[in-house]
mmCIF file of C-alpha atoms in Angstrom:
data_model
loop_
_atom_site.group_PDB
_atom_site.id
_atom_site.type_symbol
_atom_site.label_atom_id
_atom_site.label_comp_id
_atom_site.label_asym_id
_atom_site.label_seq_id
_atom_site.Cartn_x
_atom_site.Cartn_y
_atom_site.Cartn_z
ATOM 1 C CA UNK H 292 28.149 -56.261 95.136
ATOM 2 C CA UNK H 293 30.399 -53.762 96.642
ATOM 3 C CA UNK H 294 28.253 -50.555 96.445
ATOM 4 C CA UNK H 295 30.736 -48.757 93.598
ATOM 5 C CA UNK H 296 28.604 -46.641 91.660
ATOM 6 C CA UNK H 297 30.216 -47.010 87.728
ATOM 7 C CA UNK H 298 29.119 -44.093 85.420
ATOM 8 C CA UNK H 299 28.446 -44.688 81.879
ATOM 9 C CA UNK H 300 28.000 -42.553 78.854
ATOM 10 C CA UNK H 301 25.646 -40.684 77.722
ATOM 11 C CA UNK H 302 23.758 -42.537 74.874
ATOM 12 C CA UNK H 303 24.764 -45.648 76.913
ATOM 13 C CA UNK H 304 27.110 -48.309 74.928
ATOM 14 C CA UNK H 305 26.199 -47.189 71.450
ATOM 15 C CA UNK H 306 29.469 -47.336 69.809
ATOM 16 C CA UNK H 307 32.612 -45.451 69.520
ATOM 17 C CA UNK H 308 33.055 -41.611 69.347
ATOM 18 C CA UNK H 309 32.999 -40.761 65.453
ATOM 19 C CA UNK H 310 36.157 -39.833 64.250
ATOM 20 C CA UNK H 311 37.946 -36.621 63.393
ATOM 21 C CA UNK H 312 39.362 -37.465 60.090
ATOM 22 C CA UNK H 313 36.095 -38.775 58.623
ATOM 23 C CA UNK H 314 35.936 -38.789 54.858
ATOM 24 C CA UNK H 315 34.418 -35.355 53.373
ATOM 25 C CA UNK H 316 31.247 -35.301 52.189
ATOM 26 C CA UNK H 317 31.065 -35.178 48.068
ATOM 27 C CA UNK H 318 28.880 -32.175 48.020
ATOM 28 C CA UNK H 319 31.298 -30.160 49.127
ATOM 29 C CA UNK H 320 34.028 -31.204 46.473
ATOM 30 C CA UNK H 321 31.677 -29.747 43.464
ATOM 31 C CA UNK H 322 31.553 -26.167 42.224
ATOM 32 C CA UNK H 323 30.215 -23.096 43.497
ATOM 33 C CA UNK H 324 26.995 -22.264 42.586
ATOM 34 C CA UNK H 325 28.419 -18.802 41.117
ATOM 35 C CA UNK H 326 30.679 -20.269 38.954
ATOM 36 C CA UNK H 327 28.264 -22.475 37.441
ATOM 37 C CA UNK H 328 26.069 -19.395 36.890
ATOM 38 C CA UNK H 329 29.394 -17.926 35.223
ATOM 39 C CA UNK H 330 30.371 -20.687 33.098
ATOM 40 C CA UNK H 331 26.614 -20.983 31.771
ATOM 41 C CA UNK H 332 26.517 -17.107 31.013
ATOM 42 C CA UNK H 333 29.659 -17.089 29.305
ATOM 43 C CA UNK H 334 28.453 -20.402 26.901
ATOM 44 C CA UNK H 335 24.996 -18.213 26.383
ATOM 45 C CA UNK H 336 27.625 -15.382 25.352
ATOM 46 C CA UNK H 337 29.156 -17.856 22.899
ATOM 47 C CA UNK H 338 26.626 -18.883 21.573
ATOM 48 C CA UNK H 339 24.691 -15.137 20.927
ATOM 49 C CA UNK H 340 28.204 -14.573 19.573
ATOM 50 C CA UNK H 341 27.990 -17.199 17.321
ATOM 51 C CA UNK H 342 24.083 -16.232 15.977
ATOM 52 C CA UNK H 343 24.784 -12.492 15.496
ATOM 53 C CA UNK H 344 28.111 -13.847 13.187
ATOM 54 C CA UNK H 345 25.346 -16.203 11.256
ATOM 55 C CA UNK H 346 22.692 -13.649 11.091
ATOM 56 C CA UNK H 347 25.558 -11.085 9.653
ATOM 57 C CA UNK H 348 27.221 -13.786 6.881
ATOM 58 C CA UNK H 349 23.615 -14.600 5.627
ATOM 59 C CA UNK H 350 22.568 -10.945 5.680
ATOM 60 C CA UNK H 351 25.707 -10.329 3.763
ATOM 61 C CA UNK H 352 24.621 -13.139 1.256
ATOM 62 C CA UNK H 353 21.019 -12.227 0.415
ATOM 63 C CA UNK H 354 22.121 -8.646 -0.210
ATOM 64 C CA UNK H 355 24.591 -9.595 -2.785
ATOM 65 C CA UNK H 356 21.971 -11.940 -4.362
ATOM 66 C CA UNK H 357 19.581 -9.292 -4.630
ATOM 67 C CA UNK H 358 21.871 -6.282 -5.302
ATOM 68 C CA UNK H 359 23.925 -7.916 -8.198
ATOM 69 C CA UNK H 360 21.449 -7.859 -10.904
ATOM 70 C CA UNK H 361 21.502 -3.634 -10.267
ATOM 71 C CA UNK H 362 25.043 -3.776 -10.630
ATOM 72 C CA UNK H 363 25.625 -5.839 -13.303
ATOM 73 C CA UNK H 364 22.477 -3.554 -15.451
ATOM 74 C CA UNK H 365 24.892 -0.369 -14.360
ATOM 75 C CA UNK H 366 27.855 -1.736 -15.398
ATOM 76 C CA UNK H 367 26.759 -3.084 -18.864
ATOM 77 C CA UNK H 368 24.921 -0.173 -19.691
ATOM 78 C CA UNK H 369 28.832 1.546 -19.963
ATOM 79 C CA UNK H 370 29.571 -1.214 -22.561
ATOM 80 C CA UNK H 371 29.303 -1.281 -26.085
ATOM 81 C CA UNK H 372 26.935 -3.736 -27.540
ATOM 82 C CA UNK H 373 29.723 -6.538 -28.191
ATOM 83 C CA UNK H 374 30.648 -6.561 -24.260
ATOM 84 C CA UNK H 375 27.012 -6.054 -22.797
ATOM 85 C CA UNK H 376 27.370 -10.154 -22.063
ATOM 86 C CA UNK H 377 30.614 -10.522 -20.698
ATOM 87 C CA UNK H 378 29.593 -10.545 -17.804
ATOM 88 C CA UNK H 379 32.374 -8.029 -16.137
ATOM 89 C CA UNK H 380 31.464 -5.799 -13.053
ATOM 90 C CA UNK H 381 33.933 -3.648 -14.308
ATOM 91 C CA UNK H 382 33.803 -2.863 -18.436
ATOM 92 C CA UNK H 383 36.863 -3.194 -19.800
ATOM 93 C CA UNK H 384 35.780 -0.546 -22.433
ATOM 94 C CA UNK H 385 33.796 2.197 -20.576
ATOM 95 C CA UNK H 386 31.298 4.326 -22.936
ATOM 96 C CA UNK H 387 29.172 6.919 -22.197
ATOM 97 C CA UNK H 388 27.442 6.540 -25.814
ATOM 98 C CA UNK H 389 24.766 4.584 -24.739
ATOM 99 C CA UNK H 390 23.106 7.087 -22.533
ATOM 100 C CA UNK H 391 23.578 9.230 -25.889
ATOM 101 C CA UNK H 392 21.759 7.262 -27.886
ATOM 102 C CA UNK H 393 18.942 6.403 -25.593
ATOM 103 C CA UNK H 394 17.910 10.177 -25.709
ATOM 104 C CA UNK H 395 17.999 9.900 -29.675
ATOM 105 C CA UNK H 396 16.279 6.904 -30.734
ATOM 106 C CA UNK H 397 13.754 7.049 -28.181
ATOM 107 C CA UNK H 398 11.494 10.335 -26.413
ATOM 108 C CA UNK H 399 12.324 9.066 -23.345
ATOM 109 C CA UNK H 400 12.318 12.248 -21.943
ATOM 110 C CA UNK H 401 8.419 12.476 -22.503
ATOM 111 C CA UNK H 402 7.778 8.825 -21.853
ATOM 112 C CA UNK H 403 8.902 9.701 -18.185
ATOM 113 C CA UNK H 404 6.592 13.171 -17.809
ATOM 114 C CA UNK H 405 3.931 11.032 -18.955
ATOM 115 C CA UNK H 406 5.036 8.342 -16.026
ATOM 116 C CA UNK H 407 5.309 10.687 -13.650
ATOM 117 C CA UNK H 408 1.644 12.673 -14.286
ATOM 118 C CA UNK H 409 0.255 9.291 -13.732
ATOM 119 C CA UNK H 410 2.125 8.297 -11.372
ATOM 120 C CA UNK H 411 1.161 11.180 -9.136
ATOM 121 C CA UNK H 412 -2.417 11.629 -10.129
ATOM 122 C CA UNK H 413 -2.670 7.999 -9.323
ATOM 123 C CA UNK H 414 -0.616 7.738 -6.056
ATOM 124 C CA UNK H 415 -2.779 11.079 -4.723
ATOM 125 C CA UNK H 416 -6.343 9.800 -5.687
ATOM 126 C CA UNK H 417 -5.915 6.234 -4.286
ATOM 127 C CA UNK H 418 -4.539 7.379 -0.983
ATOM 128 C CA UNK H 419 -7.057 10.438 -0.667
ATOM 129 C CA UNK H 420 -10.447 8.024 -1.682
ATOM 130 C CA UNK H 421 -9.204 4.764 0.480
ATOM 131 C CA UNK H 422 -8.425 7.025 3.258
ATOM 132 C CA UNK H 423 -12.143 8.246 3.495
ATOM 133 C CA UNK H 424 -13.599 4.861 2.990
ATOM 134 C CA UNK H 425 -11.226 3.573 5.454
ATOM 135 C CA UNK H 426 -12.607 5.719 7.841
ATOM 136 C CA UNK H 427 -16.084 5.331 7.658
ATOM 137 C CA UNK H 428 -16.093 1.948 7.696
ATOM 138 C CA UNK H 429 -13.431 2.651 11.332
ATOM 139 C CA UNK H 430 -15.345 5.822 12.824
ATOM 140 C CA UNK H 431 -19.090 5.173 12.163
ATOM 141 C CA UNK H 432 -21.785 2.487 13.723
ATOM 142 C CA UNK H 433 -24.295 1.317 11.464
ATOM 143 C CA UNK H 434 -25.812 -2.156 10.349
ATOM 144 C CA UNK H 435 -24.589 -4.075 8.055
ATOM 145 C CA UNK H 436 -20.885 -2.070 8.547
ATOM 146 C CA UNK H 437 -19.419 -5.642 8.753
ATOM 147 C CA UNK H 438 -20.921 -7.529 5.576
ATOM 148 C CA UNK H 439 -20.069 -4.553 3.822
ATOM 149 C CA UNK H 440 -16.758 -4.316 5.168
ATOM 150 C CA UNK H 441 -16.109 -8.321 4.160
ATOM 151 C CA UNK H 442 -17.806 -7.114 1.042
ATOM 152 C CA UNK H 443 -15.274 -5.004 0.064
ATOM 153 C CA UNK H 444 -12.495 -6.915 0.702
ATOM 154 C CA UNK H 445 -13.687 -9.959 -1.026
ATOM 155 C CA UNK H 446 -13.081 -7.523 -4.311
ATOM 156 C CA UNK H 447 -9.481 -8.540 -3.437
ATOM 157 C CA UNK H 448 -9.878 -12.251 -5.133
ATOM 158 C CA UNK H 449 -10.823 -11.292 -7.787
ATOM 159 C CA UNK H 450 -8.500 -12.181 -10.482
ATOM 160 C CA UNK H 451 -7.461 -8.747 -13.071
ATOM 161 C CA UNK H 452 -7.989 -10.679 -15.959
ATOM 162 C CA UNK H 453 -12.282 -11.125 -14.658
ATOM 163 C CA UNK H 454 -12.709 -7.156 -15.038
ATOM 164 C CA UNK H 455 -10.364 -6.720 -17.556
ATOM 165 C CA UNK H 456 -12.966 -6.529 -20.569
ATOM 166 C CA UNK H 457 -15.696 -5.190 -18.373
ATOM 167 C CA UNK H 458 -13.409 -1.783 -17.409
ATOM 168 C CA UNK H 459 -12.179 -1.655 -21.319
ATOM 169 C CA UNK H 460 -15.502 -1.356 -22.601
ATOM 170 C CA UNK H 461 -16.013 1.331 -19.898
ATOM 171 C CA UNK H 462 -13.761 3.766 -21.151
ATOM 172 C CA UNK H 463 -14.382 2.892 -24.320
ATOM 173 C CA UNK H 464 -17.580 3.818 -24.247
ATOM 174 C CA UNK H 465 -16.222 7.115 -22.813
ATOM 175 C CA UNK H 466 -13.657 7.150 -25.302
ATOM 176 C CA UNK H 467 -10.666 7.769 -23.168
ATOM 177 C CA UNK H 468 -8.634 4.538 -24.911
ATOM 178 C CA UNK H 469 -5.479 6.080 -26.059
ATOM 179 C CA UNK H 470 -5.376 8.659 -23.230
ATOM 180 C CA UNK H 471 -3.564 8.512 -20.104
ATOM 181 C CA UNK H 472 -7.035 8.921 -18.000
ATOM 182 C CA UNK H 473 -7.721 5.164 -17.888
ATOM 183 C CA UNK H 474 -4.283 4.547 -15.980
ATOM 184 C CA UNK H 475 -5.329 6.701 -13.128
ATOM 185 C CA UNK H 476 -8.487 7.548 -12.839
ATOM 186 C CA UNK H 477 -10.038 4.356 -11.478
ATOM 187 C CA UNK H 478 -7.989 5.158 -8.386
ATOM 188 C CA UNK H 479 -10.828 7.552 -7.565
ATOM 189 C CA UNK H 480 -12.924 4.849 -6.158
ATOM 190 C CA UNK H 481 -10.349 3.664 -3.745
ATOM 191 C CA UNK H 482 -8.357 0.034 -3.510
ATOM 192 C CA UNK H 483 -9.518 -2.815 -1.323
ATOM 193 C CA UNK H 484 -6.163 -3.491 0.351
ATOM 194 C CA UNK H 485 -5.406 -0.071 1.084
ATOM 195 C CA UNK H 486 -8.747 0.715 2.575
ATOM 196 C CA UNK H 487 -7.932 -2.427 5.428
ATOM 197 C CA UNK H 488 -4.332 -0.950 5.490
ATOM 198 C CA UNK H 489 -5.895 2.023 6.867
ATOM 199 C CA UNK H 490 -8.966 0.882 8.681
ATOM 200 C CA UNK H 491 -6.692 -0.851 10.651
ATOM 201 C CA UNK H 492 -4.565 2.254 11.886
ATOM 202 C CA UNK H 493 -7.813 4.288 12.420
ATOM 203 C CA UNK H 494 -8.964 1.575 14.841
ATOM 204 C CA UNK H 495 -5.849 2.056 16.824
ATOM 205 C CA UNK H 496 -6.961 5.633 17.457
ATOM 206 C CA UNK H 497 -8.428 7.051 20.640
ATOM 207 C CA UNK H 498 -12.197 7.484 19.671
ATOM 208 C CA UNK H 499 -12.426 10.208 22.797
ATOM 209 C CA UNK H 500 -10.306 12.406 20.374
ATOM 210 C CA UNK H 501 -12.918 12.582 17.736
ATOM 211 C CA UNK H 502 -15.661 12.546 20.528
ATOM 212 C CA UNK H 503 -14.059 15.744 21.762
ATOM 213 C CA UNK H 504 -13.570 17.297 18.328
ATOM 214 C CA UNK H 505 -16.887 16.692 17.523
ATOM 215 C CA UNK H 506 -18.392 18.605 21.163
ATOM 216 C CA UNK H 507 -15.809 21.629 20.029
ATOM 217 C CA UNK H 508 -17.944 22.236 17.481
ATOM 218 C CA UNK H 509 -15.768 20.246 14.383
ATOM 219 C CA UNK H 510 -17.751 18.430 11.833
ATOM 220 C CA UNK H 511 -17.049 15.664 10.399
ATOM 221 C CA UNK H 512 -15.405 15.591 7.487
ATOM 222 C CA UNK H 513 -13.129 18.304 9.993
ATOM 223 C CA UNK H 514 -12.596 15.735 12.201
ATOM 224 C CA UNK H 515 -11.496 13.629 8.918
ATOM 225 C CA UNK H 516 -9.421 15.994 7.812
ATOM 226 C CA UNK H 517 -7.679 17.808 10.914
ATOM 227 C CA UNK H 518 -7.347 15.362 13.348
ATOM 228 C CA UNK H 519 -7.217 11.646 11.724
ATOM 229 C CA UNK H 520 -5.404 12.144 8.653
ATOM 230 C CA UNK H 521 -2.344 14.204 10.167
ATOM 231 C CA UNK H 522 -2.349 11.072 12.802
ATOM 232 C CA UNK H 523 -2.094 8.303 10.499
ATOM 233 C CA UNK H 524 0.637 9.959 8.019
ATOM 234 C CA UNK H 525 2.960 6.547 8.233
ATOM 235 C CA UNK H 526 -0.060 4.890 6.998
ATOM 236 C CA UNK H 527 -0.953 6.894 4.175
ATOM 237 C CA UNK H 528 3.112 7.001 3.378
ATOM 238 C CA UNK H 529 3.014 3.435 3.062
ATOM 239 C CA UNK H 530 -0.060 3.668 0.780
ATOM 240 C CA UNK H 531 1.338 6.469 -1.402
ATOM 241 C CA UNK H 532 4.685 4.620 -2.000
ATOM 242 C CA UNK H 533 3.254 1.155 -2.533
ATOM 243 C CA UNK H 534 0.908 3.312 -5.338
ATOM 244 C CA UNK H 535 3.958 4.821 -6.875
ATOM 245 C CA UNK H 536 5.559 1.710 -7.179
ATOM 246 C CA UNK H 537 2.592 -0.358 -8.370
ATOM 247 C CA UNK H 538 1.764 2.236 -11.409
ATOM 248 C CA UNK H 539 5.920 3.137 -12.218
ATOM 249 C CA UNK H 540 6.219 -0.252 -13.307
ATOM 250 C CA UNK H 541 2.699 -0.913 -14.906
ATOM 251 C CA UNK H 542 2.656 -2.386 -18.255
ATOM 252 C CA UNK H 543 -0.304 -4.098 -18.625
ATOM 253 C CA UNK H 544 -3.111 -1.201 -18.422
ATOM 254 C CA UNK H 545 -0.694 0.641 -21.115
ATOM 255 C CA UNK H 546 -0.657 -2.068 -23.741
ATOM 256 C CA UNK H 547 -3.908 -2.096 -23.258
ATOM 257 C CA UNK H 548 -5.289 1.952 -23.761
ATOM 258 C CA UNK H 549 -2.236 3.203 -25.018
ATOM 259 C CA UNK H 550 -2.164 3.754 -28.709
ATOM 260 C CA UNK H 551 -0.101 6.619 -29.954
ATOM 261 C CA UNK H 552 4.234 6.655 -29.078
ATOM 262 C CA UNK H 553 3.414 10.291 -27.738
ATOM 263 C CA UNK H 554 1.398 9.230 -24.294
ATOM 264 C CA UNK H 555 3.507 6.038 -23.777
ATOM 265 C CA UNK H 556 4.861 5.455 -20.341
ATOM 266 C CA UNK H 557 7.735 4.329 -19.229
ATOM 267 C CA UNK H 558 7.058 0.636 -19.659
ATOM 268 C CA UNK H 559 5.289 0.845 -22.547
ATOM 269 C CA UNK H 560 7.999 2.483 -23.609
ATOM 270 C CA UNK H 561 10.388 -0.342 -22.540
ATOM 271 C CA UNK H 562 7.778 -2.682 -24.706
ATOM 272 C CA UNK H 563 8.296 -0.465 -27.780
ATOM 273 C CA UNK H 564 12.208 -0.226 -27.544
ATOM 274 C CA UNK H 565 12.591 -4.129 -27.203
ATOM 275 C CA UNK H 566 10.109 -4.345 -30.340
ATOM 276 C CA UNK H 567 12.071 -1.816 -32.306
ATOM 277 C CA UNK H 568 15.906 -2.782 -31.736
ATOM 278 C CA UNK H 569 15.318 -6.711 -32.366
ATOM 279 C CA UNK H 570 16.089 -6.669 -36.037
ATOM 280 C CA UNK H 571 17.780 -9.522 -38.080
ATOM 281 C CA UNK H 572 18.361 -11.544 -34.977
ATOM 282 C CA UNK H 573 20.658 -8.797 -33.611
ATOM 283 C CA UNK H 574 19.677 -6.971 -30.369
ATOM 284 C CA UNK H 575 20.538 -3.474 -29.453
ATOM 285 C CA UNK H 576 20.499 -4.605 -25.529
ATOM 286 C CA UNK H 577 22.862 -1.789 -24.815
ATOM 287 C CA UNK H 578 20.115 0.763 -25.732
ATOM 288 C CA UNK H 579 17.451 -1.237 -23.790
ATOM 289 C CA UNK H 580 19.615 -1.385 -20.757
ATOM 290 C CA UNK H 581 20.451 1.798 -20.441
ATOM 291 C CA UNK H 582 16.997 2.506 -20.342
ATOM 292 C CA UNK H 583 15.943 0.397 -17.864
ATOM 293 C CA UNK H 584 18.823 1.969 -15.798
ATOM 294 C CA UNK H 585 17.484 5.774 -16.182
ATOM 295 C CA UNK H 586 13.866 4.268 -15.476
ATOM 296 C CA UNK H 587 14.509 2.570 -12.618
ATOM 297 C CA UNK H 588 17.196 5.218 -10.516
ATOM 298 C CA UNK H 589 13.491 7.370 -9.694
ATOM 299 C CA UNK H 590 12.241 4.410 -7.581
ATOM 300 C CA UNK H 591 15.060 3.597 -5.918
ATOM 301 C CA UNK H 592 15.364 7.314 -4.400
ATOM 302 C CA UNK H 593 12.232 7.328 -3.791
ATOM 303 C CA UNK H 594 12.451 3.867 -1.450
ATOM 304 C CA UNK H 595 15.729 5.552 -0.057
ATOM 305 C CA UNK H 596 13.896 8.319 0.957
ATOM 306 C CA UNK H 597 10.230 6.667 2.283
ATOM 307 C CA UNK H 598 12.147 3.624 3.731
ATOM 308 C CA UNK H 599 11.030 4.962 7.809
ATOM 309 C CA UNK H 600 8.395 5.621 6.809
ATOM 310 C CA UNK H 601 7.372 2.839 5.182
ATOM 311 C CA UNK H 602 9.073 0.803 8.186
ATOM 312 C CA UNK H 603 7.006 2.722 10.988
ATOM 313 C CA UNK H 604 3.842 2.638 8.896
ATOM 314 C CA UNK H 605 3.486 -1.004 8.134
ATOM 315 C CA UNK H 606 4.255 -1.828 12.100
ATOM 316 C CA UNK H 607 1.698 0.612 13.335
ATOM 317 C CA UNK H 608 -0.864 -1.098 10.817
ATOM 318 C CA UNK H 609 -0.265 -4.404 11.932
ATOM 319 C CA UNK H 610 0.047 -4.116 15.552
ATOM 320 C CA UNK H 611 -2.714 -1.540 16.074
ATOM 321 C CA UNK H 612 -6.527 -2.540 15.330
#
């Protein structure tokens, strides 16, 4: 041995140095977190895109389905009776005689006063009478409020055809058959459904409100009247125009009290033109058409005019309660 000191590494003989031009790693060959977050945003925007374009065509589709039968009455009630079937959009010979003749053969003109008089007297009472049961069975505590309550709406199965006879012999023992009275005046007692229409808004009111009223000195039909009803007007909209509707186009309770041409309604009315103009095989459809047109315009601007209402009042219903 000589005495040299020899200096090693550090790490001692572990291997060579590793080297500069090294492979690089795969990770680092991929792509950027952002643009991944870009290239998934812009296949969520495709996609959306793609949806709202579905949601439009079928949209598009339904409302032709259900608007073309309106159409096609319009149009063929400018035909003449060989052409009501020919199933043009457009009448190749455009008349104006049928909404002549309508007025002539028929009092439609008094068929719809008598439509609308019951129409109203019925809409009002039904909303008014299911309003106040709605709210006692909402505002007051007492026993038995539940049974009653599941009571009421159990009236709701059954079938028309159960009471039919029962609510006949009724009036007929108050000898109101061949009147218009029988076609409204029932709604003084209130309907099942539109009593839970309404319970169910009155619920969603703050009870401190009445509680307040009620320590100002208000009673309670004033509470009723001034405070809960002006709250729940969506609710009672919905009610009214569902009522309309319902008694516009009723023809059963009219075949069944309505005797003389004089107090027929508007469907009964319908009932007795189809009866009349089917003679020898050969129907006068352009006269019934026609009618059905003038008959049916009322409702629709009625709809046209309640439609936010009726939107906001059937949400609040369901999502308050």
């Amino acid at each position: 041995m000589t005495g040299v000191d020899v200096e090693l590494p550090v790490g001692g003989p572990a291997g060579p140095a590793p080297r500069r031009d090294a492979a690089v790693p795969a990770a680092a060959t991929t792509v950027p977190p952002t643009d991944a977050a870009a290239l998934r945003g812009e296949g969520r925007r495709k996609r959306t895109r793609a949806s709202r374009v579905f949601a439009w065509v079928a949209l598009a589709l339904l409302g032709i389905v259900f608007v073309y039968p309106f159409v096609w009455l319009v149009s063929a009630s400018f035909k003449p009776r060989t052409e009501v079937f020919d199933n043009r959009l457009i009448p190749e010979t455009f008349t104006l005689d049928n909404y002549v003749s309508v007025w002539q053969e028929a009092p439609l003109g008094l068929w719809l006063m008598n439509t609308v008089i019951v129409t109203v007297l019925a809409a009002v009472t039904v909303t008014f009478s299911s309003a106040m049961v709605a709210w006692g069975f909402s505002y007051f505590r007492f026993r038995g409020r539940g049974a009653l309550f599941a009571l009421v709406l159990g009236t709701m199965m059954l079938p028309g055809a159960v009471t039919m006879i029962p609510t006949f012999l009724i009036w007929n023992g108050l000898g109101q058959v061949g009147t218009l009275t029988p076609l409204w005046a029932g709604n003084l007692f209130g309907s099942a459904f539109y009593i839970f229409l309404l319970r169910q808004f009155f619920l969603g009111l703050p009870r401190d409100l009445f509680e307040a009223a009620r320590i100002d000195g208000a009673s309670q039909f004033g509470v009723f009247w001034r405070i809960a009803l002006p709250l729940c007007k969506p609710a009672l909209a919905v009610v009214l125009v569902f009522e309309v509707q319902a008694v516009w186009t009723d023809l059963m309770r009219a075949l069944i009290y309505l005797r003389d041409s004089d107090t027929f309604t508007v469907p009964r009315g319908l009932k007795s033109l189809v009866d009349a103009f089917g003679f020898g095989g050969e129907w006068h459809w352009e006269i019934i058409i026609t009618a059905s047109v003038i008959t049916t315009i009322p409702m629709i601007i009625v709809f046209f005019v309640a439609q936010r209402q009726i939107i906001d009042g059937v949400a609040s219903s369901g999502l308050k309660g």
